[in-house]
Structure formats: C-alpha cells, structure tokens
Coordinates of C-alpha atoms and ligand atoms in Angstrom, one line a residue:
L257 CA 58.8 67.8 98.4
S258 CA 59.5 71.2 99.9
T259 CA 59.0 71.8 103.6
I260 CA 61.1 75.0 103.4
K261 CA 59.5 78.4 103.4
L262 CA 61.9 80.6 101.4
N263 CA 62.5 84.2 102.4
T264 CA 62.8 85.2 98.7
T265 CA 60.6 86.6 96.0
T266 CA 63.1 87.0 93.2
T267 CA 62.4 84.8 90.2
S268 CA 65.1 85.5 87.7
Y269 CA 66.5 82.0 88.5
P270 CA 64.5 78.8 89.0
T271 CA 64.4 77.9 92.6
S272 CA 62.2 74.8 92.5
H273 CA 62.3 71.8 90.3
T274 CA 58.5 71.7 89.9
S275 CA 58.4 75.1 88.2
A276 CA 61.5 74.6 86.1
K277 CA 60.9 71.0 85.1
D278 CA 59.2 71.6 81.8
K279 CA 61.0 74.7 80.6
P280 CA 64.7 74.6 81.4
Y281 CA 66.2 78.0 82.1
L282 CA 69.0 79.0 79.7
T283 CA 71.8 80.3 81.9
P284 CA 73.1 83.5 80.4
T285 CA 76.7 84.8 80.6
F286 CA 77.5 88.0 82.5
I287 CA 79.7 90.5 80.8
N288 CA 80.1 94.2 81.5
N289 CA 77.3 94.0 84.1
K290 CA 74.8 92.6 81.6
L291 CA 73.2 89.2 81.5
L292 CA 73.6 88.1 77.9
K293 CA 72.0 85.2 76.1
S294 CA 74.6 82.9 74.7
D295 CA 74.9 82.2 71.0
S296 CA 76.4 78.8 71.7
S297 CA 75.3 75.8 69.8
E298 CA 76.5 73.5 72.7
W299 CA 74.5 73.4 75.9
F300 CA 74.9 71.1 78.9
D301 CA 71.9 70.0 81.0
I302 CA 71.9 70.9 84.7
H303 CA 70.0 68.3 86.7
D304 CA 68.3 68.4 90.0
P305 CA 70.3 65.5 91.5
S306 CA 67.4 64.5 93.7
T307 CA 65.2 63.7 90.7
N308 CA 67.5 64.0 87.7
H309 CA 65.0 66.3 86.1
V310 CA 66.6 68.9 83.8
V311 CA 66.2 72.3 85.5
S312 CA 68.3 74.5 83.4
K313 CA 70.9 74.5 80.7
V314 CA 74.4 76.1 80.6
P315 CA 76.3 76.9 77.4
Q316 CA 79.8 76.2 76.4
S317 CA 80.5 80.0 75.9
T318 CA 81.7 80.7 72.4
A319 CA 85.1 81.9 71.5
A320 CA 83.6 85.3 70.8
E321 CA 81.9 85.4 74.2
L322 CA 85.2 84.4 76.0
E323 CA 87.1 87.0 74.1
S324 CA 84.5 89.6 75.0
A325 CA 84.6 88.7 78.8
I326 CA 88.4 88.8 79.0
A327 CA 88.5 92.0 77.0
A328 CA 85.9 93.6 79.3
A329 CA 87.9 92.6 82.4
D330 CA 91.2 93.8 80.8
E331 CA 89.7 97.2 79.9
A332 CA 88.0 97.7 83.2
F333 CA 91.3 97.0 85.0
E334 CA 93.0 100.2 83.9
L335 CA 90.4 102.4 85.6
W336 CA 89.5 100.1 88.4
K337 CA 93.0 99.8 89.8
Q338 CA 93.0 103.6 90.2
T339 CA 89.8 103.8 92.2
S340 CA 90.2 104.7 95.8
I341 CA 90.5 101.9 98.3
I342 CA 87.7 103.6 100.2
K343 CA 85.3 103.2 97.3
R344 CA 86.3 99.6 96.8
Q345 CA 85.7 99.1 100.5
Q346 CA 82.2 100.7 100.4
I347 CA 81.3 98.2 97.6
A348 CA 82.5 95.3 99.7
F349 CA 80.2 96.5 102.6
K350 CA 77.3 96.7 100.1
I351 CA 78.1 93.2 98.8
V352 CA 77.9 91.8 102.3
E353 CA 74.5 93.5 102.8
L354 CA 73.2 92.1 99.4
L355 CA 74.5 88.6 100.0
R356 CA 72.7 88.5 103.3
K357 CA 69.5 89.8 101.7
N358 CA 69.8 87.1 99.0
W359 CA 70.9 84.4 101.4
D360 CA 67.8 82.2 101.0
R361 CA 67.7 82.7 97.3
L362 CA 71.3 81.6 96.9
A363 CA 70.8 78.6 99.2
A364 CA 67.7 77.5 97.3
L365 CA 69.5 77.6 94.0
I366 CA 72.3 75.5 95.5
V367 CA 69.8 72.9 96.7
L368 CA 68.2 72.8 93.3
E369 CA 71.4 72.4 91.3
Q370 CA 73.7 70.7 93.8
G371 CA 71.4 68.8 96.1
K372 CA 72.7 69.5 99.6
T373 CA 70.2 70.3 102.3
F374 CA 68.9 73.9 102.6
A375 CA 70.4 74.3 106.1
D376 CA 73.8 73.2 104.7
A377 CA 73.4 75.4 101.6
K378 CA 72.9 78.4 103.9
G379 CA 76.3 77.4 105.6
D380 CA 77.8 77.3 102.1
V381 CA 76.7 80.9 101.5
L382 CA 77.7 82.1 105.0
R383 CA 81.3 80.9 104.6
G384 CA 81.4 83.0 101.4
I385 CA 79.8 86.0 103.2
Q386 CA 82.5 85.8 105.8
V387 CA 85.2 86.3 103.1
A388 CA 83.3 89.4 101.9
E389 CA 83.2 90.6 105.5
F390 CA 87.0 90.1 105.7
A391 CA 87.4 92.0 102.5
C392 CA 85.8 95.0 104.2
G393 CA 88.9 95.3 106.3
I394 CA 91.1 95.9 103.2
T395 CA 92.1 99.4 104.4
S396 CA 94.1 97.7 107.1
E397 CA 95.0 94.5 105.3
L398 CA 96.6 96.3 102.3
Q399 CA 98.7 98.8 104.2
G400 CA 102.3 98.8 103.1
V401 CA 105.4 99.5 105.2
S402 CA 107.8 102.5 105.0
L403 CA 111.0 103.4 106.7
E404 CA 113.4 106.3 106.6
V405 CA 116.5 104.4 105.5
A406 CA 119.0 107.3 105.3
Q407 CA 118.8 111.0 105.9
D408 CA 115.9 112.3 103.8
M409 CA 115.6 109.0 102.1
E410 CA 112.5 106.8 102.5
T411 CA 111.6 103.4 101.2
K412 CA 108.0 102.3 101.1
M413 CA 106.7 99.0 100.0
I414 CA 103.2 98.8 98.7
R415 CA 101.2 96.1 97.0
E416 CA 99.5 96.7 93.7
P417 CA 96.8 94.7 91.9
I418 CA 98.0 92.3 89.1
G419 CA 95.3 92.5 86.5
V420 CA 92.6 90.0 85.3
I421 CA 92.1 87.0 87.5
G422 CA 90.6 83.8 86.0
S423 CA 88.6 81.8 88.5
I424 CA 87.7 78.2 87.9
C425 CA 85.3 76.6 90.5
P426 CA 84.0 73.2 91.4
F427 CA 80.4 72.0 91.9
N428 CA 80.4 71.2 95.6
F429 CA 80.4 74.8 97.1
P430 CA 78.6 76.8 94.4
A431 CA 78.6 80.0 96.5
M432 CA 81.5 79.7 99.0
I433 CA 84.2 79.0 96.4
P434 CA 83.4 81.8 94.0
L435 CA 83.3 84.0 97.1
W436 CA 86.7 82.8 98.2
T437 CA 88.1 85.1 95.6
I438 CA 85.5 87.6 94.2
P439 CA 85.4 90.0 97.2
L440 CA 89.2 90.0 97.5
V441 CA 89.6 90.5 93.8
I442 CA 87.4 93.6 94.0
V443 CA 88.9 95.3 97.0
T444 CA 92.5 94.7 95.8
G445 CA 91.7 96.5 92.5
N446 CA 91.8 93.5 90.2
T447 CA 89.1 92.4 87.7
T448 CA 87.9 88.9 87.1
V449 CA 86.4 86.4 84.7
I450 CA 84.8 83.5 86.6
K451 CA 84.0 80.0 85.3
P452 CA 81.6 78.4 87.8
S453 CA 81.1 74.6 87.6
E454 CA 79.0 73.7 84.6
R455 CA 77.0 71.5 87.0
A456 CA 76.0 74.3 89.5
P457 CA 76.5 77.8 88.0
G458 CA 73.4 79.5 89.5
A459 CA 74.8 80.8 92.7
A460 CA 77.8 82.4 91.0
M461 CA 75.4 84.1 88.6
I462 CA 73.5 85.7 91.4
I463 CA 76.8 86.7 93.1
A464 CA 77.9 88.4 89.9
E465 CA 74.6 90.4 89.7
I466 CA 75.0 91.3 93.4
C467 CA 78.5 92.7 92.7
A468 CA 77.1 94.9 89.9
E469 CA 74.2 96.1 92.1
A470 CA 76.7 96.9 94.9
G471 CA 78.5 99.3 92.5
C472 CA 81.2 97.4 90.7
P473 CA 81.7 99.2 87.3
P474 CA 81.1 97.2 84.1
G475 CA 83.9 94.7 83.4
V476 CA 85.1 94.3 87.0
I477 CA 83.2 91.0 87.4
N478 CA 82.5 88.8 84.4
L479 CA 81.2 85.3 84.2
V480 CA 81.4 82.7 81.4
H481 CA 80.5 79.0 81.2
G482 CA 81.7 75.8 79.9
K483 CA 84.3 73.1 80.3
H484 CA 87.9 72.6 79.1
Q485 CA 87.5 75.0 76.2
T486 CA 86.9 77.8 78.7
V487 CA 89.7 76.7 80.9
N488 CA 92.1 76.6 78.0
A489 CA 91.0 80.1 76.9
F490 CA 91.9 81.4 80.4
L491 CA 95.3 79.6 80.3
E492 CA 96.3 80.7 76.9
D493 CA 95.2 84.4 77.1
P494 CA 98.1 86.6 78.2
R495 CA 95.7 89.2 79.5
I496 CA 94.8 86.8 82.3
K497 CA 97.6 87.2 84.9
A498 CA 96.6 84.7 87.6
I499 CA 94.3 81.7 87.9
T500 CA 92.5 80.5 91.0
F501 CA 91.4 76.9 90.8
V502 CA 89.5 74.6 93.2
G503 CA 88.5 71.1 92.1
G504 CA 89.8 67.7 91.4
D505 CA 93.4 66.5 90.8
K506 CA 93.3 66.0 87.1
A507 CA 92.1 69.5 86.2
G508 CA 94.0 71.1 89.0
K509 CA 97.4 69.7 88.1
Y510 CA 96.9 70.5 84.4
I511 CA 95.9 74.1 85.2
Y512 CA 98.7 74.6 87.6
E513 CA 101.4 73.3 85.3
R514 CA 100.1 74.9 82.1
G515 CA 99.4 78.2 83.8
H516 CA 102.9 78.3 85.3
A517 CA 104.5 77.4 82.0
L518 CA 102.8 80.4 80.5
G519 CA 104.0 82.7 83.3
K520 CA 100.9 83.0 85.3
R521 CA 100.4 82.9 89.1
V522 CA 98.3 79.9 89.9
Q523 CA 96.8 78.7 93.2
S524 CA 95.3 75.2 92.8
N525 CA 93.3 73.5 95.5
L526 CA 92.8 69.8 94.7
G527 CA 91.4 66.6 96.1
A528 CA 91.4 65.2 99.6
K529 CA 91.2 62.2 101.9
N530 CA 90.7 63.5 105.3
H531 CA 91.5 61.4 108.4
M532 CA 90.0 61.8 111.9
V533 CA 92.0 60.2 114.7
V534 CA 90.2 59.1 117.9
L535 CA 92.1 58.3 121.0
P536 CA 90.8 56.2 123.9
D537 CA 90.4 59.2 126.2
A538 CA 88.0 61.1 123.9
D539 CA 84.5 61.7 124.9
K540 CA 82.6 58.9 123.2
Q541 CA 79.3 60.7 122.2
T542 CA 81.0 63.9 121.3
F543 CA 83.3 61.9 118.9
I544 CA 80.4 59.9 117.5
N545 CA 78.4 63.0 116.7
A546 CA 81.4 64.7 115.2
V547 CA 82.5 61.9 113.0
N548 CA 79.0 61.2 111.7
G549 CA 78.3 64.9 110.8
A550 CA 81.7 65.3 109.2
A551 CA 81.6 62.0 107.2
F552 CA 78.0 62.1 106.0
G553 CA 77.0 65.8 105.9
A554 CA 76.6 67.1 102.3
A555 CA 76.6 63.4 101.3
G556 CA 80.3 63.4 101.8
Q557 CA 80.8 65.9 99.0
R558 CA 83.0 68.3 100.9
C559 CA 86.7 68.6 100.3
M560 CA 87.0 68.7 104.1
A561 CA 84.6 65.7 104.7
I562 CA 86.1 63.1 107.0
S563 CA 86.5 60.0 104.8
V564 CA 88.8 57.9 107.0
L565 CA 88.5 57.3 110.7
V566 CA 91.6 56.1 112.5
T567 CA 90.8 54.4 115.8
V568 CA 93.8 54.2 118.2
G569 CA 93.8 51.1 120.5
D570 CA 90.9 48.8 121.5
K571 CA 88.5 51.1 123.2
P572 CA 87.5 53.4 120.2
K573 CA 87.3 50.2 118.1
E574 CA 84.4 49.2 120.4
W575 CA 82.6 52.5 119.7
I576 CA 82.4 51.8 116.0
K577 CA 79.1 49.8 116.2
D578 CA 77.5 52.9 117.9
V579 CA 78.9 55.2 115.2
A580 CA 77.1 52.9 112.7
K581 CA 73.9 52.8 114.8
D582 CA 73.7 56.6 114.8
A583 CA 74.7 56.9 111.1
A584 CA 71.9 54.5 110.1
K585 CA 69.4 57.0 111.6
F586 CA 70.3 59.7 109.0
R587 CA 67.5 60.4 106.5
I588 CA 68.3 60.8 102.9
G589 CA 66.0 62.9 100.8
S590 CA 65.4 66.2 99.0
G591 CA 67.5 69.1 100.3
F592 CA 64.2 71.1 100.3
D593 CA 62.8 68.8 102.9
T594 CA 63.8 69.9 106.5
S595 CA 63.8 66.4 107.7
S596 CA 66.5 65.3 105.3
D597 CA 70.0 64.9 106.7
L598 CA 71.7 64.0 103.4
G599 CA 70.9 65.0 99.9
P600 CA 71.9 63.1 96.7
L601 CA 75.2 62.8 95.0
I602 CA 75.8 65.2 92.1
S603 CA 75.3 62.7 89.2
P604 CA 74.3 59.2 88.4
Q605 CA 78.0 58.6 87.4
A606 CA 79.2 59.7 90.8
L607 CA 76.7 57.3 92.4
V608 CA 77.8 54.4 90.2
R609 CA 81.5 55.1 91.0
A610 CA 80.8 55.2 94.7
K611 CA 78.9 51.9 94.6
E612 CA 81.7 50.3 92.7
I613 CA 84.2 51.4 95.3
I614 CA 82.0 50.0 98.1
A615 CA 81.8 46.7 96.2
S616 CA 85.6 46.7 95.7
A617 CA 86.1 47.1 99.5
E618 CA 84.4 43.7 100.1
T619 CA 86.3 41.9 97.4
E620 CA 89.6 43.4 98.7
G621 CA 89.0 42.1 102.2
A622 CA 87.4 44.9 104.1
T623 CA 84.1 44.6 105.9
L624 CA 80.9 46.5 105.2
L625 CA 79.5 47.4 108.6
L626 CA 76.8 49.7 107.2
D627 CA 75.7 49.5 103.6
G628 CA 73.8 52.5 102.2
R629 CA 73.5 51.2 98.7
D630 CA 69.9 50.1 99.1
Q631 CA 68.7 53.0 101.3
K632 CA 66.0 54.9 99.4
P633 CA 64.3 58.2 100.1
E634 CA 60.8 57.8 101.3
Q635 CA 59.1 59.8 98.6
A636 CA 58.5 58.0 95.3
A637 CA 59.2 61.3 93.4
L638 CA 62.8 60.9 94.4
A639 CA 63.2 57.4 93.1
K640 CA 65.4 58.4 90.2
G641 CA 67.7 60.6 92.4
N642 CA 71.4 59.8 93.0
F643 CA 70.9 58.8 96.6
L644 CA 73.3 56.7 98.7
G645 CA 72.8 56.2 102.4
P646 CA 75.7 56.4 104.9
T647 CA 78.1 53.6 104.4
I648 CA 80.8 52.4 106.8
I649 CA 83.7 50.1 105.8
T650 CA 85.9 48.6 108.5
N651 CA 89.1 46.6 108.5
A652 CA 90.4 48.8 105.6
K653 CA 94.0 49.5 104.8
P654 CA 96.2 51.3 102.4
G655 CA 96.3 49.6 99.0
M656 CA 92.5 49.1 98.9
R657 CA 90.5 51.4 96.6
C658 CA 88.2 52.5 99.4
Y659 CA 91.3 53.8 101.3
D660 CA 93.4 55.1 98.5
E661 CA 90.8 57.0 96.4
E662 CA 88.8 60.1 97.2
I663 CA 85.3 58.7 97.0
F664 CA 83.4 62.0 97.5
A665 CA 80.3 60.2 98.8
P666 CA 78.8 59.4 102.2
V667 CA 81.3 56.6 102.8
L668 CA 83.5 56.3 105.9
T669 CA 86.5 54.0 105.8
I670 CA 87.8 52.8 109.2
V671 CA 91.4 51.8 109.9
N672 CA 92.6 50.6 113.3
V673 CA 96.1 51.3 114.6
D674 CA 97.7 50.7 118.0
T675 CA 99.5 54.1 118.7
L676 CA 99.2 57.8 117.9
E677 CA 102.6 57.6 116.2
E678 CA 101.2 54.9 113.8
A679 CA 98.2 57.1 113.1
I680 CA 100.4 60.0 112.3
K681 CA 102.6 57.9 110.0
L682 CA 99.5 56.6 108.2
I683 CA 98.1 60.1 107.6
N684 CA 101.5 61.5 106.5
S685 CA 101.9 58.6 104.0
C686 CA 98.5 59.3 102.3
R687 CA 99.2 61.4 99.3
Y688 CA 96.6 64.1 100.2
G689 CA 97.1 66.6 103.0
N690 CA 93.9 68.8 103.0
G691 CA 92.3 68.3 106.4
T692 CA 92.6 66.2 109.5
S693 CA 91.4 66.2 113.1
I694 CA 92.1 64.5 116.4
F695 CA 89.6 63.7 119.2
T696 CA 91.2 63.5 122.6
K697 CA 91.2 65.0 126.1
S698 CA 95.0 65.1 126.3
G699 CA 96.6 68.4 125.5
A700 CA 100.0 66.7 125.2
A701 CA 98.6 64.2 122.6
A702 CA 97.0 67.0 120.7
Q703 CA 100.2 69.0 120.7
F704 CA 102.2 66.0 119.5
F705 CA 99.7 65.4 116.7
T706 CA 99.5 69.0 115.5
K707 CA 103.3 69.3 115.5
N708 CA 104.0 66.1 113.6
I709 CA 101.2 66.0 111.1
D710 CA 101.8 67.2 107.5
V711 CA 98.3 68.4 106.7
G712 CA 97.1 71.9 105.8
N713 CA 94.0 72.3 108.0
V714 CA 94.2 70.6 111.4
G715 CA 91.5 70.3 114.0
V716 CA 91.7 69.4 117.7
N717 CA 88.2 68.2 118.8
V718 CA 87.0 70.1 115.7
P719 CA 85.9 67.7 113.0
I720 CA 86.0 70.0 110.0
P721 CA 88.6 72.7 110.8
V722 CA 88.0 75.1 107.9
P723 CA 89.8 78.3 109.0
L724 CA 87.8 81.5 109.0
P725 CA 88.7 84.0 106.3
L726 CA 90.9 86.0 108.7
F727 CA 93.3 83.0 108.3
S728 CA 93.9 81.2 105.0
F729 CA 92.6 77.8 103.8
S730 CA 95.7 75.7 103.7
G731 CA 96.6 72.4 102.1
S732 CA 99.6 70.2 101.9
R733 CA 101.1 67.7 99.5
A734 CA 98.8 66.6 96.7
S735 CA 95.9 68.8 98.0
F736 CA 97.5 72.1 97.0
M737 CA 99.7 73.4 94.3
G738 CA 101.0 76.9 94.6
D739 CA 102.7 79.1 97.1
L740 CA 99.9 81.4 98.4
N741 CA 96.7 80.0 99.6
F742 CA 93.1 81.2 99.3
Y743 CA 91.8 84.1 101.3
G744 CA 93.2 85.7 104.4
K745 CA 96.6 87.4 104.2
A746 CA 97.9 84.8 101.7
G747 CA 94.9 85.4 99.5
I748 CA 95.6 89.2 99.4
M749 CA 99.3 88.5 98.6
F750 CA 98.3 86.2 95.8
L751 CA 96.2 88.9 94.2
T752 CA 98.8 91.7 94.6
K753 CA 102.4 92.3 93.7
P754 CA 104.9 94.2 95.8
K755 CA 106.5 97.5 94.7
A756 CA 109.4 99.1 96.6
I757 CA 109.7 102.9 96.1
T758 CA 112.8 104.7 97.4
S759 CA 112.7 108.5 97.5
L760 CA 115.3 111.2 98.3
W761 CA 114.0 114.6 99.1
S762 CA 116.4 117.1 100.6
F763 CA 115.0 120.5 101.6
S764 CA 117.8 122.1 103.5
T765 CA 120.9 121.4 101.4
D766 CA 122.0 122.5 98.0
E767 CA 124.7 119.9 98.0
I768 CA 125.0 118.1 94.6
L769 CA 126.2 114.6 94.9
A770 CA 129.3 113.8 92.9
P771 CA 128.9 111.2 90.2
S772 CA 129.9 107.7 91.3
T773 CA 130.2 104.5 89.4
S774 CA 130.4 102.3 92.5
M775 CA 127.7 101.2 94.8
P776 CA 127.3 103.4 97.9
I777 CA 128.9 101.9 101.0
Ligands
LIG212 P1 86.4 69.0 88.8 O1 87.9 69.0 88.8 O2 85.7 68.0 88.0 O3 85.9 70.4 88.2 C1 86.4 71.6 88.7 C2 86.5 72.7 87.6 O4 87.4 72.3 86.6 C3 85.1 72.8 86.9 O5 84.9 74.2 86.6 C4 85.3 72.0 85.6 O6 84.6 72.5 84.5 C5 86.8 72.1 85.4 N1 87.4 70.9 84.8 C6 87.1 69.6 85.1 N2 87.9 68.8 84.4 C7 88.7 69.6 83.6 C8 89.8 69.3 82.7 N3 90.2 68.0 82.5 N4 90.4 70.3 82.2 C9 90.1 71.6 82.5 N5 89.1 71.9 83.3 C10 88.4 70.9 83.9 O7 86.0 69.0 90.3 P2 84.5 68.9 90.9 O8 84.0 67.5 90.6 O9 83.6 70.0 90.4 O10 84.7 69.1 92.4 C11 85.1 68.1 93.3 C12 86.6 68.1 93.6 O11 87.0 69.3 94.1 C13 87.0 67.1 94.7 O12 88.1 66.4 94.3 C14 87.2 67.9 95.9 O13 88.1 67.4 96.8 C15 87.8 69.2 95.2 N6 87.7 70.3 96.1 C16 88.8 70.7 96.7 C17 88.7 71.8 97.6 C18 89.9 72.3 98.3 O14 89.9 73.4 98.8 N7 91.0 71.5 98.3 C19 87.5 72.5 97.8 C20 86.4 72.0 97.1 C21 86.5 70.9 96.3

C-alpha cells in the first residue's frame, strides 16, 4: 500500500497499519513530561480509516489521571510564569527545529489515524510549525506600552499569563490544531492540559514529547485522553482558567456556554459551510483547479473546504461540466500511496451520513452531476475503507439538506444566481461564516465582495484563505464563539491578561503631598 519512503526511524508510535494491525498500541497519557500507561478500564479503538483495521487504542483517562494532569499544570504554572521570556523563546526555537526533524513521522501518524494523503499531512504539520515560528517572535509580540503621564509618574501596561489552559481538539488536523495553541501557551508563560481527538491523538502525543525535549519543564505540557468526561473535567475545574476548542457545533456551543458560565475564557471554533463565488470574468481553468482542490482535498474534511460553489450568471454555469470532468479524475486510495488524491472519511458512520445526504439531494429535487458513492479504491486491501469519490450536486438551494448541513465529505453543492449581490445575500444568510472566496479578474467586484461579506476568512482568487499565524484565524456568526481568535495577536491576547502599573518616583523634591479625599483634577 505504501509508496512513501519515510524520513523517520523512530518507532515509539506505529506508523504503518501492517505493523500495528495485530497488536494495537496502547496510547499513554503525558503528565509531568512522562509517558504513563493509563489505568483506565475504558479504551476506544483507533482505526486506520482506509482499512478500518484497529491500529491503536486510546483510554478514557481516569478521574485520578485527569486530576494529576491538571494539578501538574497548576503547580508548574507558579514557576513557569516567572521564567524569563528569553528562555521561553529559546524553547520555541528548539520546538521549531524538532518539529521539522519529526515532520515525516508526524505526517505518517496523521495518515495512519486520520487517512489524509501524506503530502497533505505534511501541510497539516507545516501550518502548525508556522505557529511555532510565530511564537519565536514573542519578545516583540508581548511588549507592553508605557508613558510618562505626569511629572515623575509613569504608567505601563503589560500582559501576564493567565494560568492553566485546557485545549480540546478535533480529528481533522491532528498536528495543526494542537499547535495553534501549544507554542503560544509556552511562550506566554502559561501551562496546558491538552485533549486531542480520541480518533487521532498520535500527532499531539509526539508534539508533547517534542516540547519536553525542547526544554519545557515538567507540568508545562500535559496530555490526557477521552471524550465528554475529560471535557467536563476541564470545564468544572477552577484551576483551568481558559479553554480553547476547535470542533463541531454541538460540543463547541456546550463548551463555550458552560465555560463562560463558570467564569472561564473560551475561544470556540465551530462548523462551516464555505462558499466559493465564481464570476464570468474569472480564468476558467484557474477556477476549476482551485475549486476541485478546495472541495475534494482531504476528502472534504477541512473546516475551510469549499462545500458550496455559487456560479454567477450563465457563463460559469457552462463550466460546471468541466469541473466534474476533472473531479472525476481524482484517485481515491491510501494516504500512504503517492498516487492518491483523496483518502477516506474518518469513520464508517461519517460515510453513511454523507451517502444519506447525497441521496436526500436527489429526493429533494437537486441533480447528481457526479456520484462518488460507487467509486472504489483500486487495491482490494482497501475494500473496507471509508471511501467516497468526489460528488457534485447541482441545482441545489437553501432548505435542502445538502445545502444546509456541513457534510464534511468530498461533496460539492452548486447553486446558481444571477448577480454578485445575490451571491453575497445567499452567503450572508447561511448560518456559518468560516471561510469564503471569490474568483474574478475585477478588482472592483472583489472589493465589493470583501466589504459586504460577513465571513471570517475571505479569499480573492485564493480558494482556502487560511491566514498565516502572523494574522489570526477568524470566523463569523455560527462558526466562532468568543472574542479573541486563535493565534496571531488575538491568540496572544487570549492567553494573557492586561495589568496597568502606575508609579510615582520623585528624586529631587521632598514635598509631601497633602491628604486629599477627592480625585485629582
Ligand atoms: P467534534 O465536535 O466531534 O469533536 C471535537 C472535540 O470535542 C473532540 O476532542 C471530542 O472528543 C470533543 N467532543 C465531541 N462531542 C462532544 C460533546 N458532546 N461534549 C463534549 N466534548 C465533545 O468535532 P470533530 O468531528 O472532531 O471535527 C470536525 C468538526 O470540527 C467540523 O464541524 C469542522 O468544521 C470543525 N472544525 C472547525 C475548525 C474551525 O477552525 N472553525 C477547524 C477544524 C475543524
């Protein structure tokens, strides 16, 4: 199955399903810089989604393990927040170096547990490395401001760490999303307990080990496992001061509301339904390549995947058959096979749901232009994998399941409108506001679109406009709950609280100020 030569020799985690098939690896927890075997009696299987073989198991961390991880982070915080920023910066540099060294190993584990192609998994890791690189600039990013506000009187505003950060991650970016916060947590002087997705925890485990190797003292980075029980432990524990969440609507809304009610800071990135608009003046083949890559890459399991195409006017409508012609050429297969364009969906349940929504599109009056339900990988060994070929639904409209729901699969739904204004109205009426893009040669049209669209991440001739970590990953309406976004300046603000210090030091005068009960004017 594998046509990839891995640049890795480390074997502490399984990196191929053939070697791990018969003896599932028991994923440990990571507390105080130690990998610890869990005492749990409840274990969840992790499957290779391209075969559904069990490759490893992950525990529901016990109450004692959760307590031990939170206590470790809480104790470490007292010392860690006092370490010099230069030391924390040096650790960030080392983390970047080690992430790059372990790049293939991380990517291979992502392919094994999550299914995306190896090249795409390397991109997943790189986006995380870029956050770590941004964190290296903390000595500039965390500078406060000061001003002499009166004679001999100075006010300075600084930002201080807030304490233990609980991080809850989804399955679709096993490296990037833990890395959206970990490097910034470290350099801002906080500590963390991370809960990776129970479906793909391996990359986060390697990242935790890397942080320890880079010099993080015991307790700064801790990692536990499980489902709701672990999330609830984070929410209810007063030692956890803030929660970062990325995932689906149900969990994200619950975590945001419960966390807030308990006085925590929460940033919650939720679901998406991302529209791409194509205008008649767009370059046809550039647009076709862009929409196909953005809709079907990672089998549509990206929060920024394009899932709706909005064609404006008649000309782009005529291009749709060529979109389908090119999409039909994509090969589905193992992520370890360099000739695969798309891997499988994460689970048999996700596959069944996607197929149900495709079927509903026909019964609700849409048209199936390209049906990927019967597309199978060439290798017999992948017969039981959760594969779905690229699927295109045309003549869709709001109110249909295929338009209203986030499918999270390689399914592109197409809606036709007559004007750019109509396209904007359609997008702004969708409940999600994660990402969108427009393809056009008109600067004026692009400007009108970017000004009037209520979506967090907007692309002009860029299909998946994920901002680099020097900016922040945004989100609007039902795609984000919170005030401060992930990474960039907003991410640093989220992880720190302001302190204003006003000092009066007079050297030359012995004058003693008279007592006053009124405010100085
Ligand atoms: P998910 O919500 O099922 O799981 C995310 C995390 O929440 C996991 O760690 C899981 O264990 C936990 N969880 C799940 N249900 C829970 C519940 N009821 N109570 C408490 N905890 C719960 O999401 P997923 O399937 O892993 O990821 C896919 C989703 O994530 C998609 O909706 C996608 O759009 C979204 N996502 C959003 C962004 C973004 O930045 N907006 C980025 C990546 C993924």
